[in-house]
């Protein structure tokens, strides 16, 4: 547990400031700003835009300045010069809205989305309907299991507080079990929760409470989640997600630690999960594509 607390404390070390997509006509030419220019041919150039005309964009690179046709530019990402480390641009964390399993309070941008997969059996899709409301869903399916015996779920989330450094969201995991109580039809079961997150998308801590339910019965005592992620290099973050369960008279739960491998549109999680006070370790392997 001491190691876990040290890891969580390290996750809030200052990380790079947030990047944002901007239209060409609204780019900043300030000395403190840099730009990642994605071209339609698939290439990317990182430098500082120094001027924009009706048909061209001037981009200053380390080796000099060049002119790009506006029609050739697919996207411009604007970020503080502090996101350059040894000349390399630290792109935005592609999967800041979730830890290993739990949601953070970060919303998805409107029109963006992701597909995630854990151990090839847990499939999740999500998209930002607005800049505050995210809707997702998925299913747990094992090869050879009939479709009618699959566990399905929805993942609505609304970010109520969307401050620069502090956010709070409410949401649910609304599932449909392939069986019912007493051998009956399918039963709804899941979790309703609230979660707060402090920090930026690269380095943050989250804490939440969730109440489980099955059918029309809601748990009296909540489960507690504490976790976070801290970016340590352009391609790697440390990540941890930990649960405390409401067991009468005892402290039961799970703790985890791992690494998130980062790409501009892809993240891969390799982590290890253990019950409190036990030597058993369960590996966790998952990935997510952002689109």
PDB file of C-alpha atoms in Angstrom:
ATOM      1  CA  UNK A   1       0.000   0.000   0.000  1.00  0.00           C
ATOM      2  CA  UNK A   2       2.893   2.385   0.664  1.00  0.00           C
ATOM      3  CA  UNK A   3       4.119   1.865  -2.892  1.00  0.00           C
ATOM      4  CA  UNK A   4       0.607   2.530  -4.179  1.00  0.00           C
ATOM      5  CA  UNK A   5       0.357   5.835  -2.280  1.00  0.00           C
ATOM      6  CA  UNK A   6       3.743   6.958  -3.597  1.00  0.00           C
ATOM      7  CA  UNK A   7       2.642   6.151  -7.142  1.00  0.00           C
ATOM      8  CA  UNK A   8      -0.597   8.107  -6.800  1.00  0.00           C
ATOM      9  CA  UNK A   9       1.275  11.068  -5.365  1.00  0.00           C
ATOM     10  CA  UNK A  10       3.679  11.126  -8.297  1.00  0.00           C
ATOM     11  CA  UNK A  11       0.871  11.236 -10.846  1.00  0.00           C
ATOM     12  CA  UNK A  12       0.148  14.900 -10.160  1.00  0.00           C
ATOM     13  CA  UNK A  13       3.630  16.150 -10.996  1.00  0.00           C
ATOM     14  CA  UNK A  14       3.323  18.971 -13.505  1.00  0.00           C
ATOM     15  CA  UNK A  15       2.525  17.706 -16.975  1.00  0.00           C
ATOM     16  CA  UNK A  16       2.418  19.481 -20.314  1.00  0.00           C
ATOM     17  CA  UNK A  17      -0.393  21.955 -20.895  1.00  0.00           C
ATOM     18  CA  UNK A  18      -3.350  21.057 -23.063  1.00  0.00           C
ATOM     19  CA  UNK A  19      -3.190  21.197 -26.855  1.00  0.00           C
ATOM     20  CA  UNK A  20      -6.204  22.153 -28.942  1.00  0.00           C
ATOM     21  CA  UNK A  21      -7.354  21.882 -32.527  1.00  0.00           C
ATOM     22  CA  UNK A  22      -7.819  25.270 -34.164  1.00  0.00           C
ATOM     23  CA  UNK A  23      -8.969  26.590 -37.509  1.00  0.00           C
ATOM     24  CA  UNK A  24      -6.272  28.089 -39.719  1.00  0.00           C
ATOM     25  CA  UNK A  25      -7.804  31.553 -39.486  1.00  0.00           C
ATOM     26  CA  UNK A  26      -7.743  31.523 -35.673  1.00  0.00           C
ATOM     27  CA  UNK A  27      -4.157  30.330 -35.052  1.00  0.00           C
ATOM     28  CA  UNK A  28      -1.974  32.318 -32.689  1.00  0.00           C
ATOM     29  CA  UNK A  29       1.379  33.586 -33.978  1.00  0.00           C
ATOM     30  CA  UNK A  30       2.717  34.348 -30.484  1.00  0.00           C
ATOM     31  CA  UNK A  31       6.292  33.292 -29.675  1.00  0.00           C
ATOM     32  CA  UNK A  32       5.034  31.085 -26.824  1.00  0.00           C
ATOM     33  CA  UNK A  33       2.848  28.977 -29.147  1.00  0.00           C
ATOM     34  CA  UNK A  34       3.813  26.109 -31.442  1.00  0.00           C
ATOM     35  CA  UNK A  35       1.809  24.200 -34.054  1.00  0.00           C
ATOM     36  CA  UNK A  36       1.560  20.625 -35.259  1.00  0.00           C
ATOM     37  CA  UNK A  37       0.409  20.807 -38.870  1.00  0.00           C
ATOM     38  CA  UNK A  38      -1.111  17.596 -40.238  1.00  0.00           C
ATOM     39  CA  UNK A  39      -1.137  17.452 -44.034  1.00  0.00           C
ATOM     40  CA  UNK A  40      -3.608  15.571 -46.201  1.00  0.00           C
ATOM     41  CA  UNK A  41      -0.809  13.332 -47.508  1.00  0.00           C
ATOM     42  CA  UNK A  42      -0.425  11.932 -43.975  1.00  0.00           C
ATOM     43  CA  UNK A  43       2.751  13.784 -42.997  1.00  0.00           C
ATOM     44  CA  UNK A  44       3.123  16.077 -39.982  1.00  0.00           C
ATOM     45  CA  UNK A  45       5.285  19.155 -39.435  1.00  0.00           C
ATOM     46  CA  UNK A  46       5.943  20.788 -36.065  1.00  0.00           C
ATOM     47  CA  UNK A  47       6.947  24.439 -35.823  1.00  0.00           C
ATOM     48  CA  UNK A  48       5.457  27.905 -35.381  1.00  0.00           C
ATOM     49  CA  UNK A  49       2.980  29.450 -37.793  1.00  0.00           C
ATOM     50  CA  UNK A  50       4.157  32.995 -38.459  1.00  0.00           C
ATOM     51  CA  UNK A  51       1.580  34.115 -40.994  1.00  0.00           C
ATOM     52  CA  UNK A  52      -1.614  33.154 -42.803  1.00  0.00           C
ATOM     53  CA  UNK A  53      -2.934  34.368 -46.157  1.00  0.00           C
ATOM     54  CA  UNK A  54      -5.976  33.450 -48.222  1.00  0.00           C
ATOM     55  CA  UNK A  55      -4.186  30.537 -49.888  1.00  0.00           C
ATOM     56  CA  UNK A  56      -1.044  29.778 -47.867  1.00  0.00           C
ATOM     57  CA  UNK A  57       0.398  29.307 -44.377  1.00  0.00           C
ATOM     58  CA  UNK A  58       3.965  30.217 -43.364  1.00  0.00           C
ATOM     59  CA  UNK A  59       5.514  27.707 -40.961  1.00  0.00           C
ATOM     60  CA  UNK A  60       8.846  28.293 -39.221  1.00  0.00           C
ATOM     61  CA  UNK A  61      10.849  25.119 -38.585  1.00  0.00           C
ATOM     62  CA  UNK A  62      14.273  24.633 -36.989  1.00  0.00           C
ATOM     63  CA  UNK A  63      15.828  24.633 -40.455  1.00  0.00           C
ATOM     64  CA  UNK A  64      14.036  27.701 -41.773  1.00  0.00           C
ATOM     65  CA  UNK A  65      10.636  28.917 -42.917  1.00  0.00           C
ATOM     66  CA  UNK A  66       8.446  27.410 -45.624  1.00  0.00           C
ATOM     67  CA  UNK A  67       5.079  28.115 -47.227  1.00  0.00           C
ATOM     68  CA  UNK A  68       2.291  25.516 -47.230  1.00  0.00           C
ATOM     69  CA  UNK A  69      -0.831  25.593 -49.382  1.00  0.00           C
ATOM     70  CA  UNK A  70      -3.935  25.896 -47.206  1.00  0.00           C
ATOM     71  CA  UNK A  71      -5.657  23.282 -49.355  1.00  0.00           C
ATOM     72  CA  UNK A  72      -2.969  20.745 -48.382  1.00  0.00           C
ATOM     73  CA  UNK A  73      -3.564  21.135 -44.624  1.00  0.00           C
ATOM     74  CA  UNK A  74      -5.895  18.651 -42.937  1.00  0.00           C
ATOM     75  CA  UNK A  75      -5.620  19.865 -39.338  1.00  0.00           C
ATOM     76  CA  UNK A  76      -3.701  22.274 -37.112  1.00  0.00           C
ATOM     77  CA  UNK A  77      -3.061  21.552 -33.438  1.00  0.00           C
ATOM     78  CA  UNK A  78      -1.931  24.494 -31.330  1.00  0.00           C
ATOM     79  CA  UNK A  79       0.023  23.978 -28.129  1.00  0.00           C
ATOM     80  CA  UNK A  80       2.306  25.853 -25.713  1.00  0.00           C
ATOM     81  CA  UNK A  81       6.007  25.747 -26.538  1.00  0.00           C
ATOM     82  CA  UNK A  82       6.457  23.987 -23.183  1.00  0.00           C
ATOM     83  CA  UNK A  83       5.055  20.813 -24.795  1.00  0.00           C
ATOM     84  CA  UNK A  84       8.233  20.538 -26.847  1.00  0.00           C
ATOM     85  CA  UNK A  85      10.762  18.339 -25.073  1.00  0.00           C
ATOM     86  CA  UNK A  86      14.192  18.083 -26.701  1.00  0.00           C
ATOM     87  CA  UNK A  87      12.571  19.184 -29.940  1.00  0.00           C
ATOM     88  CA  UNK A  88       9.847  16.498 -29.812  1.00  0.00           C
ATOM     89  CA  UNK A  89       6.147  17.383 -29.559  1.00  0.00           C
ATOM     90  CA  UNK A  90       4.272  15.642 -26.765  1.00  0.00           C
ATOM     91  CA  UNK A  91       0.916  15.002 -28.417  1.00  0.00           C
ATOM     92  CA  UNK A  92      -2.242  14.933 -26.309  1.00  0.00           C
ATOM     93  CA  UNK A  93      -3.028  11.849 -24.255  1.00  0.00           C
ATOM     94  CA  UNK A  94      -5.417   9.971 -26.586  1.00  0.00           C
ATOM     95  CA  UNK A  95      -7.340   8.228 -23.784  1.00  0.00           C
ATOM     96  CA  UNK A  96      -7.636  10.676 -20.888  1.00  0.00           C
ATOM     97  CA  UNK A  97     -11.347   9.975 -20.361  1.00  0.00           C
ATOM     98  CA  UNK A  98     -10.730   6.563 -18.793  1.00  0.00           C
ATOM     99  CA  UNK A  99      -8.241   4.812 -16.553  1.00  0.00           C
ATOM    100  CA  UNK A 100      -7.927   1.030 -16.914  1.00  0.00           C
ATOM    101  CA  UNK A 101     -11.668   0.463 -16.521  1.00  0.00           C
ATOM    102  CA  UNK A 102     -13.152   3.405 -14.654  1.00  0.00           C
ATOM    103  CA  UNK A 103     -14.115   6.720 -16.145  1.00  0.00           C
ATOM    104  CA  UNK A 104     -12.426   9.995 -15.263  1.00  0.00           C
ATOM    105  CA  UNK A 105     -14.379  13.269 -15.205  1.00  0.00           C
ATOM    106  CA  UNK A 106     -12.825  14.429 -18.488  1.00  0.00           C
ATOM    107  CA  UNK A 107     -15.442  14.681 -21.242  1.00  0.00           C
ATOM    108  CA  UNK A 108     -14.876  13.728 -24.848  1.00  0.00           C
ATOM    109  CA  UNK A 109     -14.908  16.522 -27.397  1.00  0.00           C
ATOM    110  CA  UNK A 110     -18.049  16.684 -29.508  1.00  0.00           C
ATOM    111  CA  UNK A 111     -17.709  14.461 -32.571  1.00  0.00           C
ATOM    112  CA  UNK A 112     -14.740  12.449 -31.278  1.00  0.00           C
ATOM    113  CA  UNK A 113     -14.879   8.837 -30.160  1.00  0.00           C
ATOM    114  CA  UNK A 114     -12.959   5.689 -29.338  1.00  0.00           C
ATOM    115  CA  UNK A 115     -13.084   1.914 -29.469  1.00  0.00           C
ATOM    116  CA  UNK A 116     -11.417  -0.009 -26.651  1.00  0.00           C
ATOM    117  CA  UNK A 117     -10.766  -3.682 -26.092  1.00  0.00           C
ATOM    118  CA  UNK A 118      -9.605  -5.616 -23.036  1.00  0.00           C
ATOM    119  CA  UNK A 119      -8.259  -9.142 -23.400  1.00  0.00           C
ATOM    120  CA  UNK A 120     -10.117  -9.368 -26.746  1.00  0.00           C
ATOM    121  CA  UNK A 121     -13.398 -10.050 -24.912  1.00  0.00           C
ATOM    122  CA  UNK A 122     -14.514  -6.688 -23.482  1.00  0.00           C
ATOM    123  CA  UNK A 123     -15.504  -4.327 -26.307  1.00  0.00           C
ATOM    124  CA  UNK A 124     -16.431  -0.673 -25.697  1.00  0.00           C
ATOM    125  CA  UNK A 125     -17.405   2.181 -28.029  1.00  0.00           C
ATOM    126  CA  UNK A 126     -17.961   5.813 -27.000  1.00  0.00           C
ATOM    127  CA  UNK A 127     -18.488   9.216 -28.592  1.00  0.00           C
ATOM    128  CA  UNK A 128     -18.916  12.807 -27.471  1.00  0.00           C
ATOM    129  CA  UNK A 129     -22.434  13.980 -28.321  1.00  0.00           C
ATOM    130  CA  UNK A 130     -21.586  17.408 -26.888  1.00  0.00           C
ATOM    131  CA  UNK A 131     -18.486  18.816 -25.206  1.00  0.00           C
ATOM    132  CA  UNK A 132     -19.938  17.655 -21.861  1.00  0.00           C
ATOM    133  CA  UNK A 133     -22.069  14.585 -22.625  1.00  0.00           C
ATOM    134  CA  UNK A 134     -20.456  11.283 -23.584  1.00  0.00           C
ATOM    135  CA  UNK A 135     -22.396   8.160 -24.519  1.00  0.00           C
ATOM    136  CA  UNK A 136     -20.836   4.741 -24.799  1.00  0.00           C
ATOM    137  CA  UNK A 137     -21.705   1.093 -24.772  1.00  0.00           C
ATOM    138  CA  UNK A 138     -20.338  -2.339 -25.361  1.00  0.00           C
ATOM    139  CA  UNK A 139     -20.471  -6.003 -24.584  1.00  0.00           C
ATOM    140  CA  UNK A 140     -18.555  -8.827 -22.935  1.00  0.00           C
ATOM    141  CA  UNK A 141     -18.299 -11.770 -25.295  1.00  0.00           C
ATOM    142  CA  UNK A 142     -16.247 -14.955 -25.231  1.00  0.00           C
ATOM    143  CA  UNK A 143     -15.744 -17.014 -28.410  1.00  0.00           C
ATOM    144  CA  UNK A 144     -18.202 -19.882 -28.547  1.00  0.00           C
ATOM    145  CA  UNK A 145     -20.733 -18.198 -26.264  1.00  0.00           C
ATOM    146  CA  UNK A 146     -24.155 -17.626 -27.914  1.00  0.00           C
ATOM    147  CA  UNK A 147     -25.020 -13.986 -28.603  1.00  0.00           C
ATOM    148  CA  UNK A 148     -28.117 -14.282 -26.411  1.00  0.00           C
ATOM    149  CA  UNK A 149     -25.829 -15.071 -23.457  1.00  0.00           C
ATOM    150  CA  UNK A 150     -23.763 -11.896 -23.880  1.00  0.00           C
ATOM    151  CA  UNK A 151     -23.549  -9.125 -21.264  1.00  0.00           C
ATOM    152  CA  UNK A 152     -24.396  -5.735 -22.819  1.00  0.00           C
ATOM    153  CA  UNK A 153     -23.990  -2.303 -21.247  1.00  0.00           C
ATOM    154  CA  UNK A 154     -24.428   1.437 -21.820  1.00  0.00           C
ATOM    155  CA  UNK A 155     -22.048   4.105 -20.479  1.00  0.00           C
ATOM    156  CA  UNK A 156     -23.644   7.572 -20.285  1.00  0.00           C
ATOM    157  CA  UNK A 157     -21.570  10.317 -18.629  1.00  0.00           C
ATOM    158  CA  UNK A 158     -22.190  14.027 -18.129  1.00  0.00           C
ATOM    159  CA  UNK A 159     -19.438  16.387 -16.972  1.00  0.00           C
ATOM    160  CA  UNK A 160     -21.230  18.754 -14.596  1.00  0.00           C
ATOM    161  CA  UNK A 161     -18.170  20.822 -13.646  1.00  0.00           C
ATOM    162  CA  UNK A 162     -15.690  21.418 -16.467  1.00  0.00           C
ATOM    163  CA  UNK A 163     -13.056  23.718 -14.968  1.00  0.00           C
ATOM    164  CA  UNK A 164      -9.532  24.100 -16.243  1.00  0.00           C
ATOM    165  CA  UNK A 165      -7.941  22.040 -13.450  1.00  0.00           C
ATOM    166  CA  UNK A 166     -10.926  20.444 -11.691  1.00  0.00           C
ATOM    167  CA  UNK A 167     -13.848  18.503 -13.148  1.00  0.00           C
ATOM    168  CA  UNK A 168     -16.781  16.504 -11.832  1.00  0.00           C
ATOM    169  CA  UNK A 169     -18.970  14.047 -13.731  1.00  0.00           C
ATOM    170  CA  UNK A 170     -21.914  11.777 -13.079  1.00  0.00           C
ATOM    171  CA  UNK A 171     -22.607   8.635 -15.034  1.00  0.00           C
ATOM    172  CA  UNK A 172     -23.596   5.003 -15.053  1.00  0.00           C
ATOM    173  CA  UNK A 173     -22.685   1.549 -16.208  1.00  0.00           C
ATOM    174  CA  UNK A 174     -26.140   0.286 -17.164  1.00  0.00           C
ATOM    175  CA  UNK A 175     -25.856  -3.407 -17.923  1.00  0.00           C
ATOM    176  CA  UNK A 176     -28.162  -6.181 -19.056  1.00  0.00           C
ATOM    177  CA  UNK A 177     -27.302  -9.571 -17.605  1.00  0.00           C
ATOM    178  CA  UNK A 178     -27.957 -12.669 -19.745  1.00  0.00           C
ATOM    179  CA  UNK A 179     -29.887 -14.200 -16.840  1.00  0.00           C
ATOM    180  CA  UNK A 180     -32.357 -13.121 -14.211  1.00  0.00           C
ATOM    181  CA  UNK A 181     -32.804 -13.593 -10.518  1.00  0.00           C
ATOM    182  CA  UNK A 182     -34.188 -17.005  -9.745  1.00  0.00           C
ATOM    183  CA  UNK A 183     -33.520 -18.210 -13.283  1.00  0.00           C
ATOM    184  CA  UNK A 184     -35.887 -15.712 -14.878  1.00  0.00           C
ATOM    185  CA  UNK A 185     -35.450 -13.410 -17.854  1.00  0.00           C
ATOM    186  CA  UNK A 186     -32.597 -10.952 -18.330  1.00  0.00           C
ATOM    187  CA  UNK A 187     -31.984  -8.565 -15.447  1.00  0.00           C
ATOM    188  CA  UNK A 188     -30.599  -5.038 -15.498  1.00  0.00           C
ATOM    189  CA  UNK A 189     -27.569  -4.483 -13.268  1.00  0.00           C
ATOM    190  CA  UNK A 190     -24.765  -2.008 -13.057  1.00  0.00           C
ATOM    191  CA  UNK A 191     -23.443   1.039 -11.260  1.00  0.00           C
ATOM    192  CA  UNK A 192     -24.338   4.721 -10.905  1.00  0.00           C
ATOM    193  CA  UNK A 193     -21.453   6.971  -9.932  1.00  0.00           C
ATOM    194  CA  UNK A 194     -19.953  10.387  -9.424  1.00  0.00           C
ATOM    195  CA  UNK A 195     -16.263  11.082 -10.101  1.00  0.00           C
ATOM    196  CA  UNK A 196     -14.009  14.082  -9.636  1.00  0.00           C
ATOM    197  CA  UNK A 197     -10.724  14.671 -11.445  1.00  0.00           C
ATOM    198  CA  UNK A 198      -7.977  17.219 -10.793  1.00  0.00           C
ATOM    199  CA  UNK A 199      -5.028  17.927 -13.069  1.00  0.00           C
ATOM    200  CA  UNK A 200      -4.673  17.983 -16.832  1.00  0.00           C
ATOM    201  CA  UNK A 201      -5.185  15.292 -19.442  1.00  0.00           C
ATOM    202  CA  UNK A 202      -1.605  14.090 -19.141  1.00  0.00           C
ATOM    203  CA  UNK A 203      -1.257  13.965 -15.345  1.00  0.00           C
ATOM    204  CA  UNK A 204      -4.301  13.706 -13.098  1.00  0.00           C
ATOM    205  CA  UNK A 205      -5.935  12.104 -10.080  1.00  0.00           C
ATOM    206  CA  UNK A 206      -9.531  10.860  -9.915  1.00  0.00           C
ATOM    207  CA  UNK A 207     -11.731   9.782  -7.014  1.00  0.00           C
ATOM    208  CA  UNK A 208     -15.263   8.491  -7.221  1.00  0.00           C
ATOM    209  CA  UNK A 209     -18.148   6.788  -5.452  1.00  0.00           C
ATOM    210  CA  UNK A 210     -20.401   4.238  -7.119  1.00  0.00           C
ATOM    211  CA  UNK A 211     -23.589   2.490  -6.033  1.00  0.00           C
ATOM    212  CA  UNK A 212     -24.289  -0.911  -7.514  1.00  0.00           C
ATOM    213  CA  UNK A 213     -27.787  -2.012  -8.445  1.00  0.00           C
ATOM    214  CA  UNK A 214     -29.582  -5.115  -9.697  1.00  0.00           C
ATOM    215  CA  UNK A 215     -33.135  -4.869 -10.940  1.00  0.00           C
ATOM    216  CA  UNK A 216     -34.874  -2.289  -8.730  1.00  0.00           C
ATOM    217  CA  UNK A 217     -32.529  -2.762  -5.762  1.00  0.00           C
ATOM    218  CA  UNK A 218     -29.805  -0.164  -5.099  1.00  0.00           C
ATOM    219  CA  UNK A 219     -26.852  -0.806  -2.799  1.00  0.00           C
ATOM    220  CA  UNK A 220     -26.784   1.212   0.408  1.00  0.00           C
ATOM    221  CA  UNK A 221     -23.007   1.532   0.652  1.00  0.00           C
ATOM    222  CA  UNK A 222     -20.883   2.776  -2.254  1.00  0.00           C
ATOM    223  CA  UNK A 223     -17.696   1.359  -3.680  1.00  0.00           C
ATOM    224  CA  UNK A 224     -14.770   3.784  -3.683  1.00  0.00           C
ATOM    225  CA  UNK A 225     -12.419   4.330  -6.619  1.00  0.00           C
ATOM    226  CA  UNK A 226      -9.134   6.233  -6.490  1.00  0.00           C
ATOM    227  CA  UNK A 227      -6.774   6.316  -9.441  1.00  0.00           C
ATOM    228  CA  UNK A 228      -4.705   8.414 -11.753  1.00  0.00           C
ATOM    229  CA  UNK A 229      -2.249   8.639 -14.584  1.00  0.00           C
ATOM    230  CA  UNK A 230       1.002  10.554 -14.882  1.00  0.00           C
ATOM    231  CA  UNK A 231       2.873  11.115 -18.107  1.00  0.00           C
ATOM    232  CA  UNK A 232       6.606  10.493 -17.772  1.00  0.00           C
ATOM    233  CA  UNK A 233       7.692  10.689 -21.422  1.00  0.00           C
ATOM    234  CA  UNK A 234       6.341  11.277 -24.910  1.00  0.00           C
ATOM    235  CA  UNK A 235       5.250   7.644 -25.258  1.00  0.00           C
ATOM    236  CA  UNK A 236       4.639   6.438 -21.696  1.00  0.00           C
ATOM    237  CA  UNK A 237       2.425   7.158 -18.697  1.00  0.00           C
ATOM    238  CA  UNK A 238       2.183   5.517 -15.297  1.00  0.00           C
ATOM    239  CA  UNK A 239      -1.367   4.467 -14.442  1.00  0.00           C
ATOM    240  CA  UNK A 240      -3.151   3.134 -11.375  1.00  0.00           C
ATOM    241  CA  UNK A 241      -6.769   2.323 -10.537  1.00  0.00           C
ATOM    242  CA  UNK A 242      -7.881   1.095  -7.122  1.00  0.00           C
ATOM    243  CA  UNK A 243     -11.188  -0.035  -5.630  1.00  0.00           C
ATOM    244  CA  UNK A 244     -12.460  -0.358  -2.051  1.00  0.00           C
ATOM    245  CA  UNK A 245     -15.575  -2.501  -1.624  1.00  0.00           C
ATOM    246  CA  UNK A 246     -18.263  -2.073   1.077  1.00  0.00           C
ATOM    247  CA  UNK A 247     -17.714  -5.263   3.055  1.00  0.00           C
ATOM    248  CA  UNK A 248     -19.001  -5.079   6.627  1.00  0.00           C
ATOM    249  CA  UNK A 249     -16.228  -5.019   9.221  1.00  0.00           C
ATOM    250  CA  UNK A 250     -13.375  -5.447   6.741  1.00  0.00           C
ATOM    251  CA  UNK A 251     -11.500  -3.512   4.085  1.00  0.00           C
ATOM    252  CA  UNK A 252     -11.676  -5.393   0.818  1.00  0.00           C
ATOM    253  CA  UNK A 253     -10.539  -4.120  -2.507  1.00  0.00           C
ATOM    254  CA  UNK A 254      -8.210  -4.203  -5.475  1.00  0.00           C
ATOM    255  CA  UNK A 255      -5.164  -2.139  -6.336  1.00  0.00           C
ATOM    256  CA  UNK A 256      -3.341  -1.891  -9.645  1.00  0.00           C
ATOM    257  CA  UNK A 257      -0.258  -0.398 -11.226  1.00  0.00           C
ATOM    258  CA  UNK A 258       0.897  -0.317 -14.801  1.00  0.00           C
ATOM    259  CA  UNK A 259       2.113   1.508 -17.884  1.00  0.00           C
ATOM    260  CA  UNK A 260       0.126   3.155 -20.666  1.00  0.00           C
ATOM    261  CA  UNK A 261       1.877   3.223 -24.043  1.00  0.00           C
ATOM    262  CA  UNK A 262       0.835   6.299 -26.017  1.00  0.00           C
ATOM    263  CA  UNK A 263       0.399   7.066 -29.702  1.00  0.00           C
ATOM    264  CA  UNK A 264      -1.379  10.009 -31.313  1.00  0.00           C
ATOM    265  CA  UNK A 265      -4.543   7.952 -31.789  1.00  0.00           C
ATOM    266  CA  UNK A 266      -3.770   4.766 -29.861  1.00  0.00           C
ATOM    267  CA  UNK A 267      -3.113   3.758 -26.272  1.00  0.00           C
ATOM    268  CA  UNK A 268      -2.111   0.338 -24.922  1.00  0.00           C
ATOM    269  CA  UNK A 269      -2.384  -0.549 -21.222  1.00  0.00           C
ATOM    270  CA  UNK A 270      -0.274  -3.177 -19.494  1.00  0.00           C
ATOM    271  CA  UNK A 271      -1.048  -3.410 -15.786  1.00  0.00           C
ATOM    272  CA  UNK A 272      -1.224  -5.787 -12.843  1.00  0.00           C
ATOM    273  CA  UNK A 273      -4.137  -6.097 -10.410  1.00  0.00           C
ATOM    274  CA  UNK A 274      -4.015  -7.573  -6.900  1.00  0.00           C
ATOM    275  CA  UNK A 275      -6.523  -7.957  -4.049  1.00  0.00           C
ATOM    276  CA  UNK A 276      -5.609  -6.133  -0.833  1.00  0.00           C
ATOM    277  CA  UNK A 277      -3.387  -8.286   1.361  1.00  0.00           C
ATOM    278  CA  UNK A 278      -2.968 -11.036  -1.237  1.00  0.00           C
ATOM    279  CA  UNK A 279       0.024 -12.108  -3.321  1.00  0.00           C
ATOM    280  CA  UNK A 280      -2.146 -13.001  -6.324  1.00  0.00           C
ATOM    281  CA  UNK A 281      -1.466 -10.797  -9.364  1.00  0.00           C
ATOM    282  CA  UNK A 282      -3.735 -10.655 -12.404  1.00  0.00           C
ATOM    283  CA  UNK A 283      -2.387  -9.126 -15.637  1.00  0.00           C
ATOM    284  CA  UNK A 284      -4.468  -6.518 -17.485  1.00  0.00           C
ATOM    285  CA  UNK A 285      -4.020  -5.902 -21.201  1.00  0.00           C
ATOM    286  CA  UNK A 286      -6.122  -3.430 -23.145  1.00  0.00           C
ATOM    287  CA  UNK A 287      -5.946  -0.954 -25.998  1.00  0.00           C
ATOM    288  CA  UNK A 288      -8.020   1.928 -27.328  1.00  0.00           C
ATOM    289  CA  UNK A 289      -8.262   3.600 -30.749  1.00  0.00           C
ATOM    290  CA  UNK A 290      -9.340   7.225 -30.864  1.00  0.00           C
ATOM    291  CA  UNK A 291     -11.213   8.575 -33.873  1.00  0.00           C
TER     292      UNK A 291
END
